[in-house]
Amino acid sequence: MSSIVISGDTSGAITLAAPSVAGTNTATLPAAAGTVMVSGNMPAFSYYLSSSQNITAATWTKITFNTKTFDTNNNFDSATNYRFTPTVAGYYQINVIYASNSTGSNPIYSAVAIYKNGSALNYAYQGTSAAFACPSISTIIYFNGSTDYVEFYAYMYGGTGTLQAYGGSLYTYVGGSMLRSA
Amino acid sequence: MTLYEKIKAIYPSLEDKDFLTVITLQNDSNGAGDYIKEWNHPTLVKPTQEQLDAIK
């Protein structure tokens, strides 16, 4: 037998198939209850800031990530609230890179933050002697799969001229992926 | 004039680092503008809206 098909009571079916190569392989289910996660139902997303966003000095400003690279479960709001609200509960790796830029030449002090449900969860600060800095955060966050969300805030002071989150897919971006279920 | 600049005008003794430690200004990019999210300065009281509006 090369596969086992389990049919649902009303519709749908699950097929467990053996690979078409020689040898015996064993997959053991853990002694735990819950939803079996496979690559097809573990959300992943990537967005970036399409054009530079002005940042008011010394004011935490939400980054308006507005352009999608991919979003497998359509869990990122890139039009209104600019937040990630996964609908599958679990632990997620979240990464954000903030390219901060002053159109002047003086040193700047920059920071990026992840806010969970409206409150700061993680900060990353960077002071530089140049007019450009790229603080970043890489962390693991638990989401309940319904109401939990994260947003991303930028901060700058110093410099001369306009303070900006530098736009473009290469510069200011965010991404994440589910690591394991709850 | 930004909210940050108005607060600095009211309290010239404030330093930039104060806005990372005891004062939090925020903008949620929803069109509502900047606002004071937290004010925990040990000696200076939070400015009133009237004080802020008086700064032009």
PDB file of N, CA, C and O in Angstrom, chain A residues 53 56-62 64 80 82 109 115 118-119 125 153 155 157, chain B residues 2-4 16-20 23-30 34-35 37:
ATOM      1  N   GLN A  53       9.044  57.418   4.806  1.00  0.00           N
ATOM      2  CA  GLN A  53       8.022  57.947   5.704  1.00  0.00           C
ATOM      3  C   GLN A  53       8.671  58.923   6.666  1.00  0.00           C
ATOM      4  O   GLN A  53       9.656  58.588   7.336  1.00  0.00           O
ATOM      5  N   THR A  56       8.534  62.222  13.044  1.00  0.00           N
ATOM      6  CA  THR A  56       8.668  63.398  13.896  1.00  0.00           C
ATOM      7  C   THR A  56       9.728  63.140  14.952  1.00  0.00           C
ATOM      8  O   THR A  56       9.759  62.060  15.548  1.00  0.00           O
ATOM      9  N   ALA A  57      10.577  64.114  15.193  1.00  0.00           N
ATOM     10  CA  ALA A  57      11.656  63.951  16.162  1.00  0.00           C
ATOM     11  C   ALA A  57      11.107  63.536  17.521  1.00  0.00           C
ATOM     12  O   ALA A  57      10.098  64.082  17.995  1.00  0.00           O
ATOM     13  N   ALA A  58      11.779  62.564  18.124  1.00  0.00           N
ATOM     14  CA  ALA A  58      11.490  62.120  19.495  1.00  0.00           C
ATOM     15  C   ALA A  58      10.060  61.628  19.680  1.00  0.00           C
ATOM     16  O   ALA A  58       9.513  61.709  20.780  1.00  0.00           O
ATOM     17  N   THR A  59       9.465  61.120  18.629  1.00  0.00           N
ATOM     18  CA  THR A  59       8.075  60.653  18.696  1.00  0.00           C
ATOM     19  C   THR A  59       7.989  59.256  18.088  1.00  0.00           C
ATOM     20  O   THR A  59       8.335  59.062  16.914  1.00  0.00           O
ATOM     21  N   TRP A  60       7.539  58.303  18.891  1.00  0.00           N
ATOM     22  CA  TRP A  60       7.371  56.948  18.363  1.00  0.00           C
ATOM     23  C   TRP A  60       6.272  56.973  17.310  1.00  0.00           C
ATOM     24  O   TRP A  60       5.120  57.316  17.603  1.00  0.00           O
ATOM     25  N   THR A  61       6.643  56.608  16.089  1.00  0.00           N
ATOM     26  CA  THR A  61       5.735  56.710  14.952  1.00  0.00           C
ATOM     27  C   THR A  61       5.546  55.339  14.317  1.00  0.00           C
ATOM     28  O   THR A  61       6.527  54.662  13.981  1.00  0.00           O
ATOM     29  N   LYS A  62       4.289  54.945  14.149  1.00  0.00           N
ATOM     30  CA  LYS A  62       4.023  53.629  13.573  1.00  0.00           C
ATOM     31  C   LYS A  62       4.522  53.581  12.124  1.00  0.00           C
ATOM     32  O   LYS A  62       4.231  54.482  11.330  1.00  0.00           O
ATOM     33  N   THR A  64       4.396  52.488   8.466  1.00  0.00           N
ATOM     34  CA  THR A  64       3.273  52.108   7.600  1.00  0.00           C
ATOM     35  C   THR A  64       3.746  51.132   6.521  1.00  0.00           C
ATOM     36  O   THR A  64       3.822  51.474   5.333  1.00  0.00           O
ATOM     37  N   THR A  80      -4.696  50.010   6.742  1.00  0.00           N
ATOM     38  CA  THR A  80      -5.328  50.855   7.762  1.00  0.00           C
ATOM     39  C   THR A  80      -4.522  50.894   9.062  1.00  0.00           C
ATOM     40  O   THR A  80      -4.084  51.953   9.499  1.00  0.00           O
ATOM     41  N   TYR A  82      -1.809  48.710   9.834  1.00  0.00           N
ATOM     42  CA  TYR A  82      -0.420  48.294   9.651  1.00  0.00           C
ATOM     43  C   TYR A  82       0.013  47.353  10.782  1.00  0.00           C
ATOM     44  O   TYR A  82       0.958  47.627  11.516  1.00  0.00           O
ATOM     45  N   TYR A 109      20.148  59.452  16.457  1.00  0.00           N
ATOM     46  CA  TYR A 109      19.903  58.370  17.393  1.00  0.00           C
ATOM     47  C   TYR A 109      18.583  57.752  16.984  1.00  0.00           C
ATOM     48  O   TYR A 109      17.579  58.456  16.869  1.00  0.00           O
ATOM     49  N   TYR A 115       5.398  46.619  19.180  1.00  0.00           N
ATOM     50  CA  TYR A 115       4.306  46.773  20.150  1.00  0.00           C
ATOM     51  C   TYR A 115       3.380  45.572  20.011  1.00  0.00           C
ATOM     52  O   TYR A 115       2.976  45.231  18.904  1.00  0.00           O
ATOM     53  N   GLY A 118      -0.759  47.024  21.524  1.00  0.00           N
ATOM     54  CA  GLY A 118      -0.717  48.437  21.885  1.00  0.00           C
ATOM     55  C   GLY A 118       0.345  48.835  22.878  1.00  0.00           C
ATOM     56  O   GLY A 118       0.490  50.028  23.173  1.00  0.00           O
ATOM     57  N   SER A 119       1.091  47.896  23.423  1.00  0.00           N
ATOM     58  CA  SER A 119       2.137  48.207  24.401  1.00  0.00           C
ATOM     59  C   SER A 119       3.489  47.734  23.894  1.00  0.00           C
ATOM     60  O   SER A 119       3.588  46.683  23.250  1.00  0.00           O
ATOM     61  N   TYR A 125      17.912  50.034  20.022  1.00  0.00           N
ATOM     62  CA  TYR A 125      18.423  51.391  19.853  1.00  0.00           C
ATOM     63  C   TYR A 125      19.738  51.372  19.096  1.00  0.00           C
ATOM     64  O   TYR A 125      20.516  50.429  19.201  1.00  0.00           O
ATOM     65  N   TYR A 153       7.062  50.430  15.470  1.00  0.00           N
ATOM     66  CA  TYR A 153       7.215  51.876  15.651  1.00  0.00           C
ATOM     67  C   TYR A 153       8.672  52.284  15.462  1.00  0.00           C
ATOM     68  O   TYR A 153       9.600  51.552  15.865  1.00  0.00           O
ATOM     69  N   TYR A 155      11.612  55.556  15.806  1.00  0.00           N
ATOM     70  CA  TYR A 155      11.944  56.699  16.667  1.00  0.00           C
ATOM     71  C   TYR A 155      13.272  57.276  16.197  1.00  0.00           C
ATOM     72  O   TYR A 155      14.188  56.543  15.834  1.00  0.00           O
ATOM     73  N   TYR A 157      15.954  60.989  16.879  1.00  0.00           N
ATOM     74  CA  TYR A 157      16.204  62.385  17.183  1.00  0.00           C
ATOM     75  C   TYR A 157      17.623  62.720  16.768  1.00  0.00           C
ATOM     76  O   TYR A 157      18.433  61.839  16.491  1.00  0.00           O
TER      77      TYR A 157
ATOM     78  N   THR B   2       5.834  70.984  15.978  1.00  0.00           N
ATOM     79  CA  THR B   2       5.421  69.646  16.430  1.00  0.00           C
ATOM     80  C   THR B   2       5.169  69.635  17.935  1.00  0.00           C
ATOM     81  O   THR B   2       5.561  70.556  18.665  1.00  0.00           O
ATOM     82  N   LEU B   3       4.518  68.582  18.372  1.00  0.00           N
ATOM     83  CA  LEU B   3       4.264  68.432  19.808  1.00  0.00           C
ATOM     84  C   LEU B   3       5.579  68.416  20.582  1.00  0.00           C
ATOM     85  O   LEU B   3       5.694  69.036  21.652  1.00  0.00           O
ATOM     86  N   TYR B   4       6.551  67.735  20.061  1.00  0.00           N
ATOM     87  CA  TYR B   4       7.880  67.685  20.689  1.00  0.00           C
ATOM     88  C   TYR B   4       8.469  69.088  20.839  1.00  0.00           C
ATOM     89  O   TYR B   4       8.966  69.449  21.911  1.00  0.00           O
ATOM     90  N   ASP B  16      16.829  65.497  25.093  1.00  0.00           N
ATOM     91  CA  ASP B  16      16.281  64.500  24.167  1.00  0.00           C
ATOM     92  C   ASP B  16      16.133  63.127  24.830  1.00  0.00           C
ATOM     93  O   ASP B  16      15.185  62.393  24.555  1.00  0.00           O
ATOM     94  N   LYS B  17      17.070  62.813  25.709  1.00  0.00           N
ATOM     95  CA  LYS B  17      17.005  61.494  26.345  1.00  0.00           C
ATOM     96  C   LYS B  17      15.766  61.337  27.223  1.00  0.00           C
ATOM     97  O   LYS B  17      15.295  60.218  27.465  1.00  0.00           O
ATOM     98  N   ASP B  18      15.226  62.486  27.701  1.00  0.00           N
ATOM     99  CA  ASP B  18      14.002  62.407  28.513  1.00  0.00           C
ATOM    100  C   ASP B  18      12.839  61.816  27.727  1.00  0.00           C
ATOM    101  O   ASP B  18      11.944  61.206  28.304  1.00  0.00           O
ATOM    102  N   PHE B  19      12.888  61.997  26.397  1.00  0.00           N
ATOM    103  CA  PHE B  19      11.787  61.503  25.568  1.00  0.00           C
ATOM    104  C   PHE B  19      11.927  60.009  25.263  1.00  0.00           C
ATOM    105  O   PHE B  19      11.093  59.418  24.597  1.00  0.00           O
ATOM    106  N   LEU B  20      12.989  59.435  25.748  1.00  0.00           N
ATOM    107  CA  LEU B  20      13.146  57.981  25.641  1.00  0.00           C
ATOM    108  C   LEU B  20      12.952  57.299  26.987  1.00  0.00           C
ATOM    109  O   LEU B  20      12.837  56.077  27.045  1.00  0.00           O
ATOM    110  N   ILE B  23       9.261  60.397  29.202  1.00  0.00           N
ATOM    111  CA  ILE B  23       8.163  60.970  28.416  1.00  0.00           C
ATOM    112  C   ILE B  23       8.053  60.171  27.121  1.00  0.00           C
ATOM    113  O   ILE B  23       9.066  59.928  26.451  1.00  0.00           O
ATOM    114  N   THR B  24       6.844  59.750  26.787  1.00  0.00           N
ATOM    115  CA  THR B  24       6.637  59.021  25.540  1.00  0.00           C
ATOM    116  C   THR B  24       5.646  59.770  24.667  1.00  0.00           C
ATOM    117  O   THR B  24       4.482  59.951  25.044  1.00  0.00           O
ATOM    118  N   LEU B  25       6.133  60.224  23.512  1.00  0.00           N
ATOM    119  CA  LEU B  25       5.258  60.810  22.499  1.00  0.00           C
ATOM    120  C   LEU B  25       5.013  59.757  21.436  1.00  0.00           C
ATOM    121  O   LEU B  25       5.913  58.970  21.114  1.00  0.00           O
ATOM    122  N   GLN B  26       3.815  59.758  20.872  1.00  0.00           N
ATOM    123  CA  GLN B  26       3.485  58.698  19.925  1.00  0.00           C
ATOM    124  C   GLN B  26       2.633  59.249  18.784  1.00  0.00           C
ATOM    125  O   GLN B  26       1.874  60.212  18.955  1.00  0.00           O
ATOM    126  N   ASN B  27       2.781  58.594  17.638  1.00  0.00           N
ATOM    127  CA  ASN B  27       1.945  58.888  16.475  1.00  0.00           C
ATOM    128  C   ASN B  27       1.571  57.549  15.853  1.00  0.00           C
ATOM    129  O   ASN B  27       2.445  56.791  15.426  1.00  0.00           O
ATOM    130  N   ASP B  28       0.276  57.253  15.788  1.00  0.00           N
ATOM    131  CA  ASP B  28      -0.175  55.948  15.313  1.00  0.00           C
ATOM    132  C   ASP B  28      -0.408  55.914  13.809  1.00  0.00           C
ATOM    133  O   ASP B  28      -1.012  54.946  13.291  1.00  0.00           O
ATOM    134  N   SER B  29       0.039  56.941  13.112  1.00  0.00           N
ATOM    135  CA  SER B  29      -0.072  57.000  11.639  1.00  0.00           C
ATOM    136  C   SER B  29      -1.513  56.768  11.176  1.00  0.00           C
ATOM    137  O   SER B  29      -1.758  56.084  10.176  1.00  0.00           O
ATOM    138  N   ASN B  30      -2.430  57.321  11.912  1.00  0.00           N
ATOM    139  CA  ASN B  30      -3.858  57.184  11.568  1.00  0.00           C
ATOM    140  C   ASN B  30      -4.510  58.538  11.299  1.00  0.00           C
ATOM    141  O   ASN B  30      -5.737  58.629  11.246  1.00  0.00           O
ATOM    142  N   ASP B  34       0.377  63.591  16.614  1.00  0.00           N
ATOM    143  CA  ASP B  34       1.195  63.224  17.768  1.00  0.00           C
ATOM    144  C   ASP B  34       0.398  63.416  19.060  1.00  0.00           C
ATOM    145  O   ASP B  34      -0.435  64.323  19.155  1.00  0.00           O
ATOM    146  N   TYR B  35       0.686  62.589  20.035  1.00  0.00           N
ATOM    147  CA  TYR B  35       0.057  62.763  21.348  1.00  0.00           C
ATOM    148  C   TYR B  35       0.999  62.275  22.444  1.00  0.00           C
ATOM    149  O   TYR B  35       1.967  61.559  22.173  1.00  0.00           O
ATOM    150  N   LYS B  37       1.706  59.881  25.136  1.00  0.00           N
ATOM    151  CA  LYS B  37       1.204  58.573  25.578  1.00  0.00           C
ATOM    152  C   LYS B  37       1.486  58.361  27.069  1.00  0.00           C
ATOM    153  O   LYS B  37       0.640  57.853  27.799  1.00  0.00           O
TER     154      LYS B  37
END
